[in-house]
C-alpha cells in the first residue's frame, strides 16, 4: 500500500520503513502514526516479512520527534488520546513478533528516540544525536519514553535524559546502552541489514519466542518469567525446526529451517 509519509521497501525477508518528511526532519504527525499503524498491520499479516528496519529520509534526521505544530494544538483530553494512540502503535511494533532494528541516521529526539526504544535493536550512525527534550516544551515523553528508557538503561540514565532534556552523541548513547552499535554513516544500512541477516539465519519460531520471553518476562516477577521461559522452551521442543537444528549440528551441516 502506498503511504504519504512512509516509504516501504522490501529486500528479501526484510521490510525497510523510511520516515519520509525531511522538511520537518521526519517529525511524527498524526498521519504518519496512522500510516505506521497500518504498515505494521500489513507486516504482521505477511509471513514473508521476517524483520523490519526503520530509518529516516535524508542525512539529518531519523525522526526529530512528534510534530510540534500539531502538539501545540493539544487540549488535555486529546493530549491523553494522542499519547495513548502513539503508545499503542509503538507497542504494536514492540510486540509484532518480528525483530525490528532502528537504523538511526541522525536526530532521534522525543518521539523519534521513543520509536527507536520500541525497536528490538538500535544501530546509530556516528553523526546521530539522541535525546528526550520534551521538558523543554513543557511536556513529557508520551510515547513510552519514561518507561522504556528506564527499563533499557536504568532509572538514573532515564532521569538524567528526561529531566535535563539533554541531547547526547551516538558514542555516549553506546556507552549507556541506549544503542547497540555505532557505525560510520555510509555503513548504517549495511550494518542494519547484516544484523537482520544474522537473526534471519536462525530458526524463526525460536527467534519469535525468544523475543516474547524477553518482552513479557520483563513485565513479570523473575519466578514467573522463568516459568514462561521454560514453557516456551518446551513448545520449541515440539517444532520441526528444533529437530532440524539439533540434527544439523550433529551431522555437521547447515540447518534448513522451515518456520515449523
Ligand atoms: N516538529 C515539527 N517541525 C520540526 C520538528 C518537530 N519535532 N523538528 C524540526 N522541525 C522543523 C523545524 O521547525 C524546521 O522547519 P522550518 O524549516 O520550516 O523552519 C525544520 O524542521 C528544520 O529544523 P531546524 O530547527 O531549522 O534545524 P536545526 O538543524 O537548526 O535543528 C533540531 C535541528 C533537531 C535540533 C531542532 O529542529 C529541534 O530541536 N527540533 C525539535 C526537537 C524536539 O523537541 N522534539 C521533541 C518533540 S516532542
PDB file of C-alpha atoms and ligand atoms in Angstrom:
ATOM      1  CA  UNK A   1       0.000   0.000   0.000  1.00  0.00           C
ATOM      2  CA  UNK A   2       1.482   3.432  -0.879  1.00  0.00           C
ATOM      3  CA  UNK A   3       1.871   5.871   2.017  1.00  0.00           C
ATOM      4  CA  UNK A   4       2.324   9.633   2.071  1.00  0.00           C
ATOM      5  CA  UNK A   5       4.905   9.900   4.851  1.00  0.00           C
ATOM      6  CA  UNK A   6       6.466   6.451   4.842  1.00  0.00           C
ATOM      7  CA  UNK A   7       8.428   4.595   2.217  1.00  0.00           C
ATOM      8  CA  UNK A   8       8.317   0.831   2.461  1.00  0.00           C
ATOM      9  CA  UNK A   9      10.826  -1.246   0.517  1.00  0.00           C
ATOM     10  CA  UNK A  10      11.354  -4.990   0.527  1.00  0.00           C
ATOM     11  CA  UNK A  11      14.685  -6.724   0.362  1.00  0.00           C
ATOM     12  CA  UNK A  12      14.055 -10.439   0.617  1.00  0.00           C
ATOM     13  CA  UNK A  13      12.624 -11.059   4.098  1.00  0.00           C
ATOM     14  CA  UNK A  14      13.409  -7.540   5.366  1.00  0.00           C
ATOM     15  CA  UNK A  15      10.919  -4.661   5.122  1.00  0.00           C
ATOM     16  CA  UNK A  16      12.604  -1.274   5.338  1.00  0.00           C
ATOM     17  CA  UNK A  17      10.345   1.504   6.602  1.00  0.00           C
ATOM     18  CA  UNK A  18      11.671   5.015   5.951  1.00  0.00           C
ATOM     19  CA  UNK A  19      10.073   8.005   7.689  1.00  0.00           C
ATOM     20  CA  UNK A  20       9.888  10.493   4.880  1.00  0.00           C
ATOM     21  CA  UNK A  21       9.054  14.093   5.829  1.00  0.00           C
ATOM     22  CA  UNK A  22      12.543  15.583   5.520  1.00  0.00           C
ATOM     23  CA  UNK A  23      11.308  19.204   5.527  1.00  0.00           C
ATOM     24  CA  UNK A  24      10.334  18.763   9.187  1.00  0.00           C
ATOM     25  CA  UNK A  25      13.154  16.318   9.986  1.00  0.00           C
ATOM     26  CA  UNK A  26      10.692  13.409   9.651  1.00  0.00           C
ATOM     27  CA  UNK A  27       8.601  14.595  12.616  1.00  0.00           C
ATOM     28  CA  UNK A  28       5.722  12.277  13.506  1.00  0.00           C
ATOM     29  CA  UNK A  29       2.350  13.842  12.771  1.00  0.00           C
ATOM     30  CA  UNK A  30      -0.946  12.006  13.248  1.00  0.00           C
ATOM     31  CA  UNK A  31      -0.987  10.882   9.614  1.00  0.00           C
ATOM     32  CA  UNK A  32       2.483   9.337   9.924  1.00  0.00           C
ATOM     33  CA  UNK A  33       1.472   7.453  13.075  1.00  0.00           C
ATOM     34  CA  UNK A  34      -1.676   6.160  11.354  1.00  0.00           C
ATOM     35  CA  UNK A  35       0.413   5.068   8.393  1.00  0.00           C
ATOM     36  CA  UNK A  36       2.906   3.316  10.679  1.00  0.00           C
ATOM     37  CA  UNK A  37      -0.027   1.592  12.395  1.00  0.00           C
ATOM     38  CA  UNK A  38      -1.365   0.331   9.033  1.00  0.00           C
ATOM     39  CA  UNK A  39       2.102  -0.601   7.807  1.00  0.00           C
ATOM     40  CA  UNK A  40       2.730  -2.693  10.941  1.00  0.00           C
ATOM     41  CA  UNK A  41      -0.607  -4.480  10.444  1.00  0.00           C
ATOM     42  CA  UNK A  42       0.472  -5.317   6.900  1.00  0.00           C
ATOM     43  CA  UNK A  43       3.893  -6.525   8.050  1.00  0.00           C
ATOM     44  CA  UNK A  44       2.294  -8.633  10.791  1.00  0.00           C
ATOM     45  CA  UNK A  45      -0.008 -10.353   8.283  1.00  0.00           C
ATOM     46  CA  UNK A  46       2.735 -11.002   5.733  1.00  0.00           C
ATOM     47  CA  UNK A  47       4.639 -14.158   6.709  1.00  0.00           C
ATOM     48  CA  UNK A  48       7.320 -13.390   4.127  1.00  0.00           C
ATOM     49  CA  UNK A  49       8.334 -10.291   6.165  1.00  0.00           C
ATOM     50  CA  UNK A  50      10.602 -11.580   8.930  1.00  0.00           C
ATOM     51  CA  UNK A  51      12.449  -8.452  10.061  1.00  0.00           C
ATOM     52  CA  UNK A  52      11.947  -4.690   9.966  1.00  0.00           C
ATOM     53  CA  UNK A  53      14.471  -1.891   9.588  1.00  0.00           C
ATOM     54  CA  UNK A  54      13.270   1.604  10.481  1.00  0.00           C
ATOM     55  CA  UNK A  55      15.180   4.668   9.337  1.00  0.00           C
ATOM     56  CA  UNK A  56      14.736   8.322   8.381  1.00  0.00           C
ATOM     57  CA  UNK A  57      14.871  10.037   4.985  1.00  0.00           C
ATOM     58  CA  UNK A  58      17.720  12.478   4.343  1.00  0.00           C
ATOM     59  CA  UNK A  59      21.008  12.777   6.158  1.00  0.00           C
ATOM     60  CA  UNK A  60      19.998  14.933   9.067  1.00  0.00           C
ATOM     61  CA  UNK A  61      17.304  13.119  10.974  1.00  0.00           C
ATOM     62  CA  UNK A  62      15.986   9.734  11.939  1.00  0.00           C
ATOM     63  CA  UNK A  63      12.861  11.298  13.476  1.00  0.00           C
ATOM     64  CA  UNK A  64      13.047  14.668  15.281  1.00  0.00           C
ATOM     65  CA  UNK A  65      10.057  13.922  17.499  1.00  0.00           C
ATOM     66  CA  UNK A  66       6.339  14.374  17.437  1.00  0.00           C
ATOM     67  CA  UNK A  67       5.201  17.159  15.123  1.00  0.00           C
ATOM     68  CA  UNK A  68       5.408  20.248  17.325  1.00  0.00           C
ATOM     69  CA  UNK A  69       2.968  22.135  15.069  1.00  0.00           C
ATOM     70  CA  UNK A  70       0.284  19.554  15.915  1.00  0.00           C
ATOM     71  CA  UNK A  71       1.400  19.252  19.552  1.00  0.00           C
ATOM     72  CA  UNK A  72       0.877  22.953  20.132  1.00  0.00           C
ATOM     73  CA  UNK A  73      -2.876  22.489  19.500  1.00  0.00           C
ATOM     74  CA  UNK A  74      -3.416  19.697  22.070  1.00  0.00           C
ATOM     75  CA  UNK A  75      -6.056  20.028  24.787  1.00  0.00           C
ATOM     76  CA  UNK A  76      -5.949  17.906  27.972  1.00  0.00           C
ATOM     77  CA  UNK A  77      -8.489  15.478  26.524  1.00  0.00           C
ATOM     78  CA  UNK A  78      -6.953  14.950  23.105  1.00  0.00           C
ATOM     79  CA  UNK A  79      -3.423  15.137  24.586  1.00  0.00           C
ATOM     80  CA  UNK A  80      -4.168  11.977  26.536  1.00  0.00           C
ATOM     81  CA  UNK A  81      -5.644  10.329  23.443  1.00  0.00           C
ATOM     82  CA  UNK A  82      -2.565  11.412  21.409  1.00  0.00           C
ATOM     83  CA  UNK A  83      -0.284   9.742  23.948  1.00  0.00           C
ATOM     84  CA  UNK A  84      -2.364   6.558  24.238  1.00  0.00           C
ATOM     85  CA  UNK A  85      -2.587   6.196  20.460  1.00  0.00           C
ATOM     86  CA  UNK A  86       1.170   6.689  19.960  1.00  0.00           C
ATOM     87  CA  UNK A  87       1.870   4.244  22.777  1.00  0.00           C
ATOM     88  CA  UNK A  88      -0.393   1.651  21.166  1.00  0.00           C
ATOM     89  CA  UNK A  89       1.331   1.956  17.775  1.00  0.00           C
ATOM     90  CA  UNK A  90       4.801   1.613  19.329  1.00  0.00           C
ATOM     91  CA  UNK A  91       3.608  -1.304  21.464  1.00  0.00           C
ATOM     92  CA  UNK A  92       2.406  -2.940  18.233  1.00  0.00           C
ATOM     93  CA  UNK A  93       5.916  -2.502  16.827  1.00  0.00           C
ATOM     94  CA  UNK A  94       7.458  -3.911  20.004  1.00  0.00           C
ATOM     95  CA  UNK A  95       5.191  -6.990  20.078  1.00  0.00           C
ATOM     96  CA  UNK A  96       4.856  -7.694  16.360  1.00  0.00           C
ATOM     97  CA  UNK A  97       6.780 -10.943  16.797  1.00  0.00           C
ATOM     98  CA  UNK A  98       9.420  -9.949  14.237  1.00  0.00           C
ATOM     99  CA  UNK A  99      12.709  -8.298  15.168  1.00  0.00           C
ATOM    100  CA  UNK A 100      12.947  -4.604  14.332  1.00  0.00           C
ATOM    101  CA  UNK A 101      16.144  -2.582  14.016  1.00  0.00           C
ATOM    102  CA  UNK A 102      16.251   1.201  14.261  1.00  0.00           C
ATOM    103  CA  UNK A 103      18.913   2.475  11.852  1.00  0.00           C
ATOM    104  CA  UNK A 104      19.397   5.896  13.466  1.00  0.00           C
ATOM    105  CA  UNK A 105      20.795   8.118  10.745  1.00  0.00           C
ATOM    106  CA  UNK A 106      20.584  11.498  12.532  1.00  0.00           C
ATOM    107  CA  UNK A 107      18.450  13.216  15.168  1.00  0.00           C
ATOM    108  CA  UNK A 108      16.355  10.754  17.199  1.00  0.00           C
ATOM    109  CA  UNK A 109      14.612  13.120  19.564  1.00  0.00           C
ATOM    110  CA  UNK A 110      11.436  12.873  21.622  1.00  0.00           C
ATOM    111  CA  UNK A 111       9.067  10.545  19.757  1.00  0.00           C
ATOM    112  CA  UNK A 112      11.992   9.611  17.485  1.00  0.00           C
ATOM    113  CA  UNK A 113      14.007   8.326  20.424  1.00  0.00           C
ATOM    114  CA  UNK A 114      10.866   6.582  21.710  1.00  0.00           C
ATOM    115  CA  UNK A 115      10.357   4.983  18.298  1.00  0.00           C
ATOM    116  CA  UNK A 116      13.932   3.671  18.437  1.00  0.00           C
ATOM    117  CA  UNK A 117      13.346   2.438  22.004  1.00  0.00           C
ATOM    118  CA  UNK A 118      10.344   0.393  20.844  1.00  0.00           C
ATOM    119  CA  UNK A 119      12.530  -1.393  18.279  1.00  0.00           C
ATOM    120  CA  UNK A 120      14.241  -4.640  19.244  1.00  0.00           C
ATOM    121  CA  UNK A 121      17.740  -3.290  18.490  1.00  0.00           C
ATOM    122  CA  UNK A 122      19.320   0.078  17.649  1.00  0.00           C
ATOM    123  CA  UNK A 123      22.270   0.938  15.420  1.00  0.00           C
ATOM    124  CA  UNK A 124      23.343   4.581  15.194  1.00  0.00           C
ATOM    125  CA  UNK A 125      25.366   6.469  12.659  1.00  0.00           C
ATOM    126  CA  UNK A 126      28.378   8.168  14.279  1.00  0.00           C
ATOM    127  CA  UNK A 127      26.656  11.513  13.489  1.00  0.00           C
ATOM    128  CA  UNK A 128      23.366  10.628  15.203  1.00  0.00           C
ATOM    129  CA  UNK A 129      22.091  12.532  18.213  1.00  0.00           C
ATOM    130  CA  UNK A 130      19.573  11.206  20.701  1.00  0.00           C
ATOM    131  CA  UNK A 131      17.501  12.662  23.489  1.00  0.00           C
ATOM    132  CA  UNK A 132      14.164  13.255  25.175  1.00  0.00           C
ATOM    133  CA  UNK A 133      13.869  17.057  25.109  1.00  0.00           C
ATOM    134  CA  UNK A 134      10.113  17.167  25.856  1.00  0.00           C
ATOM    135  CA  UNK A 135      10.526  19.011  29.176  1.00  0.00           C
ATOM    136  CA  UNK A 136      11.855  21.951  27.175  1.00  0.00           C
ATOM    137  CA  UNK A 137       8.405  22.134  25.561  1.00  0.00           C
ATOM    138  CA  UNK A 138       6.505  21.780  28.849  1.00  0.00           C
ATOM    139  CA  UNK A 139       5.528  18.149  28.262  1.00  0.00           C
ATOM    140  CA  UNK A 140       6.986  14.724  28.997  1.00  0.00           C
ATOM    141  CA  UNK A 141       7.819  11.811  26.710  1.00  0.00           C
ATOM    142  CA  UNK A 142       4.343  10.466  25.887  1.00  0.00           C
ATOM    143  CA  UNK A 143       5.171   7.562  23.578  1.00  0.00           C
ATOM    144  CA  UNK A 144       6.640   5.308  26.271  1.00  0.00           C
ATOM    145  CA  UNK A 145       9.997   7.067  26.758  1.00  0.00           C
ATOM    146  CA  UNK A 146       9.766   7.349  30.537  1.00  0.00           C
ATOM    147  CA  UNK A 147       9.078   3.611  30.779  1.00  0.00           C
ATOM    148  CA  UNK A 148      11.294   2.079  28.090  1.00  0.00           C
ATOM    149  CA  UNK A 149      14.337   4.275  28.704  1.00  0.00           C
ATOM    150  CA  UNK A 150      14.294   3.363  32.404  1.00  0.00           C
ATOM    151  CA  UNK A 151      13.900  -0.327  31.595  1.00  0.00           C
ATOM    152  CA  UNK A 152      16.644  -0.324  28.942  1.00  0.00           C
ATOM    153  CA  UNK A 153      19.236   1.964  30.532  1.00  0.00           C
ATOM    154  CA  UNK A 154      18.210   2.184  34.203  1.00  0.00           C
ATOM    155  CA  UNK A 155      16.377   4.867  36.160  1.00  0.00           C
ATOM    156  CA  UNK A 156      19.447   7.058  36.659  1.00  0.00           C
ATOM    157  CA  UNK A 157      20.037   7.405  32.927  1.00  0.00           C
ATOM    158  CA  UNK A 158      16.325   7.881  32.265  1.00  0.00           C
ATOM    159  CA  UNK A 159      16.079  10.579  34.929  1.00  0.00           C
ATOM    160  CA  UNK A 160      19.108  12.387  33.554  1.00  0.00           C
ATOM    161  CA  UNK A 161      17.940  12.389  29.933  1.00  0.00           C
ATOM    162  CA  UNK A 162      14.245  13.011  30.598  1.00  0.00           C
ATOM    163  CA  UNK A 163      14.703  15.701  33.279  1.00  0.00           C
ATOM    164  CA  UNK A 164      17.506  17.640  31.582  1.00  0.00           C
ATOM    165  CA  UNK A 165      16.292  17.207  28.004  1.00  0.00           C
ATOM    166  CA  UNK A 166      19.971  16.908  27.107  1.00  0.00           C
ATOM    167  CA  UNK A 167      20.832  15.670  23.617  1.00  0.00           C
ATOM    168  CA  UNK A 168      23.670  13.145  23.500  1.00  0.00           C
ATOM    169  CA  UNK A 169      26.018  11.809  20.828  1.00  0.00           C
ATOM    170  CA  UNK A 170      25.869   8.321  19.336  1.00  0.00           C
ATOM    171  CA  UNK A 171      29.075   7.395  21.199  1.00  0.00           C
ATOM    172  CA  UNK A 172      27.563   8.425  24.507  1.00  0.00           C
ATOM    173  CA  UNK A 173      24.361   6.537  23.650  1.00  0.00           C
ATOM    174  CA  UNK A 174      26.514   3.454  23.064  1.00  0.00           C
ATOM    175  CA  UNK A 175      28.188   3.901  26.440  1.00  0.00           C
ATOM    176  CA  UNK A 176      24.866   3.926  28.311  1.00  0.00           C
ATOM    177  CA  UNK A 177      23.384   1.020  26.341  1.00  0.00           C
ATOM    178  CA  UNK A 178      20.844   3.152  24.506  1.00  0.00           C
ATOM    179  CA  UNK A 179      22.188   1.903  21.162  1.00  0.00           C
ATOM    180  CA  UNK A 180      23.778  -1.465  20.424  1.00  0.00           C
ATOM    181  CA  UNK A 181      26.323  -0.318  17.853  1.00  0.00           C
ATOM    182  CA  UNK A 182      27.742   2.845  16.263  1.00  0.00           C
ATOM    183  CA  UNK A 183      28.961   2.846  12.659  1.00  0.00           C
ATOM    184  CA  UNK A 184      30.072   5.321  10.001  1.00  0.00           C
ATOM    185  CA  UNK A 185      27.106   6.930   8.176  1.00  0.00           C
ATOM    186  CA  UNK A 186      27.725   5.010   4.915  1.00  0.00           C
ATOM    187  CA  UNK A 187      27.790   1.760   6.878  1.00  0.00           C
ATOM    188  CA  UNK A 188      24.483   2.283   8.680  1.00  0.00           C
ATOM    189  CA  UNK A 189      22.062   0.442   6.399  1.00  0.00           C
ATOM    190  CA  UNK A 190      24.536  -2.331   5.505  1.00  0.00           C
ATOM    191  CA  UNK A 191      25.179  -2.833   9.241  1.00  0.00           C
ATOM    192  CA  UNK A 192      21.426  -2.974   9.965  1.00  0.00           C
ATOM    193  CA  UNK A 193      20.949  -5.457   7.135  1.00  0.00           C
ATOM    194  CA  UNK A 194      23.869  -7.564   8.344  1.00  0.00           C
ATOM    195  CA  UNK A 195      22.414  -7.639  11.865  1.00  0.00           C
ATOM    196  CA  UNK A 196      18.982  -8.585  10.498  1.00  0.00           C
ATOM    197  CA  UNK A 197      20.679 -11.256   8.372  1.00  0.00           C
ATOM    198  CA  UNK A 198      22.302 -12.843  11.439  1.00  0.00           C
ATOM    199  CA  UNK A 199      18.898 -13.091  13.102  1.00  0.00           C
ATOM    200  CA  UNK A 200      17.193 -14.366   9.945  1.00  0.00           C
ATOM    201  CA  UNK A 201      19.689 -17.222   9.676  1.00  0.00           C
ATOM    202  CA  UNK A 202      18.242 -18.655  12.901  1.00  0.00           C
ATOM    203  CA  UNK A 203      15.107 -20.708  13.473  1.00  0.00           C
ATOM    204  CA  UNK A 204      12.167 -18.272  13.042  1.00  0.00           C
ATOM    205  CA  UNK A 205       9.996 -19.690  15.837  1.00  0.00           C
ATOM    206  CA  UNK A 206      12.972 -19.718  18.212  1.00  0.00           C
ATOM    207  CA  UNK A 207      13.551 -16.032  17.410  1.00  0.00           C
ATOM    208  CA  UNK A 208       9.882 -15.221  17.869  1.00  0.00           C
ATOM    209  CA  UNK A 209       9.543 -16.947  21.242  1.00  0.00           C
ATOM    210  CA  UNK A 210      12.861 -15.533  22.461  1.00  0.00           C
ATOM    211  CA  UNK A 211      11.506 -12.058  21.734  1.00  0.00           C
ATOM    212  CA  UNK A 212       8.301 -12.904  23.608  1.00  0.00           C
ATOM    213  CA  UNK A 213      10.192 -14.314  26.583  1.00  0.00           C
ATOM    214  CA  UNK A 214      12.336 -11.179  26.872  1.00  0.00           C
ATOM    215  CA  UNK A 215       9.460  -8.739  26.352  1.00  0.00           C
ATOM    216  CA  UNK A 216       6.796 -10.428  28.504  1.00  0.00           C
ATOM    217  CA  UNK A 217       9.332 -11.609  31.071  1.00  0.00           C
ATOM    218  CA  UNK A 218      10.411  -8.042  31.782  1.00  0.00           C
ATOM    219  CA  UNK A 219       6.881  -7.277  32.936  1.00  0.00           C
ATOM    220  CA  UNK A 220       6.817 -10.220  35.379  1.00  0.00           C
ATOM    221  CA  UNK A 221       8.456 -11.213  38.647  1.00  0.00           C
ATOM    222  CA  UNK A 222      11.505 -13.385  37.795  1.00  0.00           C
ATOM    223  CA  UNK A 223       9.826 -16.553  39.055  1.00  0.00           C
ATOM    224  CA  UNK A 224       7.001 -16.153  36.526  1.00  0.00           C
ATOM    225  CA  UNK A 225       9.414 -15.045  33.804  1.00  0.00           C
ATOM    226  CA  UNK A 226      11.425 -18.232  34.310  1.00  0.00           C
ATOM    227  CA  UNK A 227       8.234 -20.281  34.105  1.00  0.00           C
ATOM    228  CA  UNK A 228       7.308 -18.538  30.838  1.00  0.00           C
ATOM    229  CA  UNK A 229      10.809 -19.252  29.515  1.00  0.00           C
ATOM    230  CA  UNK A 230      10.506 -22.955  30.400  1.00  0.00           C
ATOM    231  CA  UNK A 231       7.066 -23.159  28.794  1.00  0.00           C
ATOM    232  CA  UNK A 232       8.261 -21.572  25.540  1.00  0.00           C
ATOM    233  CA  UNK A 233      11.349 -23.802  25.655  1.00  0.00           C
ATOM    234  CA  UNK A 234       9.058 -26.830  25.859  1.00  0.00           C
ATOM    235  CA  UNK A 235       6.948 -25.512  22.991  1.00  0.00           C
ATOM    236  CA  UNK A 236      10.038 -25.115  20.781  1.00  0.00           C
ATOM    237  CA  UNK A 237      10.997 -28.730  21.555  1.00  0.00           C
ATOM    238  CA  UNK A 238       7.852 -29.703  19.604  1.00  0.00           C
ATOM    239  CA  UNK A 239       8.926 -27.902  16.413  1.00  0.00           C
ATOM    240  CA  UNK A 240      10.357 -29.406  13.223  1.00  0.00           C
ATOM    241  CA  UNK A 241      12.985 -26.676  13.249  1.00  0.00           C
ATOM    242  CA  UNK A 242      14.261 -27.847  16.659  1.00  0.00           C
ATOM    243  CA  UNK A 243      14.697 -31.368  15.263  1.00  0.00           C
ATOM    244  CA  UNK A 244      16.412 -29.932  12.178  1.00  0.00           C
ATOM    245  CA  UNK A 245      18.676 -27.549  14.127  1.00  0.00           C
ATOM    246  CA  UNK A 246      19.928 -30.180  16.546  1.00  0.00           C
ATOM    247  CA  UNK A 247      20.255 -32.856  13.827  1.00  0.00           C
ATOM    248  CA  UNK A 248      22.146 -30.467  11.511  1.00  0.00           C
ATOM    249  CA  UNK A 249      24.601 -29.689  14.332  1.00  0.00           C
ATOM    250  CA  UNK A 250      25.239 -33.384  14.993  1.00  0.00           C
ATOM    251  CA  UNK A 251      25.587 -34.071  11.251  1.00  0.00           C
ATOM    252  CA  UNK A 252      27.979 -31.092  10.911  1.00  0.00           C
ATOM    253  CA  UNK A 253      25.908 -29.321   8.241  1.00  0.00           C
ATOM    254  CA  UNK A 254      23.973 -26.035   7.947  1.00  0.00           C
ATOM    255  CA  UNK A 255      20.333 -26.289   9.102  1.00  0.00           C
ATOM    256  CA  UNK A 256      17.394 -25.742   6.747  1.00  0.00           C
ATOM    257  CA  UNK A 257      14.740 -24.053   8.853  1.00  0.00           C
ATOM    258  CA  UNK A 258      11.109 -24.089   7.701  1.00  0.00           C
ATOM    259  CA  UNK A 259       9.351 -21.927  10.311  1.00  0.00           C
ATOM    260  CA  UNK A 260       7.507 -25.011  11.563  1.00  0.00           C
TER     261      UNK A 260
HETATM  262  N1  LIG B   1       8.098  19.062  14.728  1.00  0.00           N
HETATM  263  C1  LIG B   1       7.813  19.901  13.724  1.00  0.00           C
HETATM  264  N2  LIG B   1       8.767  20.504  12.971  1.00  0.00           N
HETATM  265  C2  LIG B   1      10.044  20.226  13.268  1.00  0.00           C
HETATM  266  C3  LIG B   1      10.410  19.355  14.312  1.00  0.00           C
HETATM  267  C4  LIG B   1       9.363  18.770  15.054  1.00  0.00           C
HETATM  268  N3  LIG B   1       9.601  17.900  16.055  1.00  0.00           N
HETATM  269  N4  LIG B   1      11.762  19.291  14.377  1.00  0.00           N
HETATM  270  C5  LIG B   1      12.223  20.086  13.402  1.00  0.00           C
HETATM  271  N5  LIG B   1      11.201  20.651  12.726  1.00  0.00           N
HETATM  272  C6  LIG B   1      11.270  21.576  11.586  1.00  0.00           C
HETATM  273  C7  LIG B   1      11.735  22.949  12.004  1.00  0.00           C
HETATM  274  O1  LIG B   1      10.668  23.716  12.504  1.00  0.00           O
HETATM  275  C8  LIG B   1      12.294  23.477  10.700  1.00  0.00           C
HETATM  276  O2  LIG B   1      11.216  23.911   9.895  1.00  0.00           O
HETATM  277  P1  LIG B   1      11.374  25.276   9.008  1.00  0.00           P
HETATM  278  O3  LIG B   1      12.447  24.939   8.002  1.00  0.00           O
HETATM  279  O4  LIG B   1      10.016  25.434   8.397  1.00  0.00           O
HETATM  280  O5  LIG B   1      11.789  26.339   9.966  1.00  0.00           O
HETATM  281  C9  LIG B   1      12.864  22.231  10.041  1.00  0.00           C
HETATM  282  O6  LIG B   1      12.260  21.111  10.683  1.00  0.00           O
HETATM  283  C10 LIG B   1      14.378  22.112  10.218  1.00  0.00           C
HETATM  284  O7  LIG B   1      14.661  22.207  11.599  1.00  0.00           O
HETATM  285  P2  LIG B   1      15.647  23.309  12.239  1.00  0.00           P
HETATM  286  O8  LIG B   1      15.241  23.509  13.654  1.00  0.00           O
HETATM  287  O9  LIG B   1      15.729  24.510  11.356  1.00  0.00           O
HETATM  288  O10 LIG B   1      17.030  22.513  12.155  1.00  0.00           O
HETATM  289  P3  LIG B   1      18.307  22.702  13.101  1.00  0.00           P
HETATM  290  O11 LIG B   1      19.404  21.936  12.466  1.00  0.00           O
HETATM  291  O12 LIG B   1      18.525  24.126  13.426  1.00  0.00           O
HETATM  292  O13 LIG B   1      17.889  21.975  14.480  1.00  0.00           O
HETATM  293  C11 LIG B   1      16.924  20.220  15.812  1.00  0.00           C
HETATM  294  C12 LIG B   1      17.624  20.590  14.494  1.00  0.00           C
HETATM  295  C13 LIG B   1      16.515  18.753  15.710  1.00  0.00           C
HETATM  296  C14 LIG B   1      17.887  20.406  16.998  1.00  0.00           C
HETATM  297  C15 LIG B   1      15.697  21.129  16.023  1.00  0.00           C
HETATM  298  O14 LIG B   1      14.909  21.075  14.832  1.00  0.00           O
HETATM  299  C16 LIG B   1      14.805  20.732  17.168  1.00  0.00           C
HETATM  300  O15 LIG B   1      15.121  20.988  18.318  1.00  0.00           O
HETATM  301  N6  LIG B   1      13.640  20.085  16.863  1.00  0.00           N
HETATM  302  C17 LIG B   1      12.672  19.732  17.855  1.00  0.00           C
HETATM  303  C18 LIG B   1      13.133  18.534  18.643  1.00  0.00           C
HETATM  304  C19 LIG B   1      12.124  18.213  19.740  1.00  0.00           C
HETATM  305  O16 LIG B   1      11.917  18.959  20.666  1.00  0.00           O
HETATM  306  N7  LIG B   1      11.494  17.033  19.621  1.00  0.00           N
HETATM  307  C20 LIG B   1      10.593  16.544  20.600  1.00  0.00           C
HETATM  308  C21 LIG B   1       9.217  16.881  20.205  1.00  0.00           C
HETATM  309  S1  LIG B   1       8.076  16.182  21.376  1.00  0.00           S
END
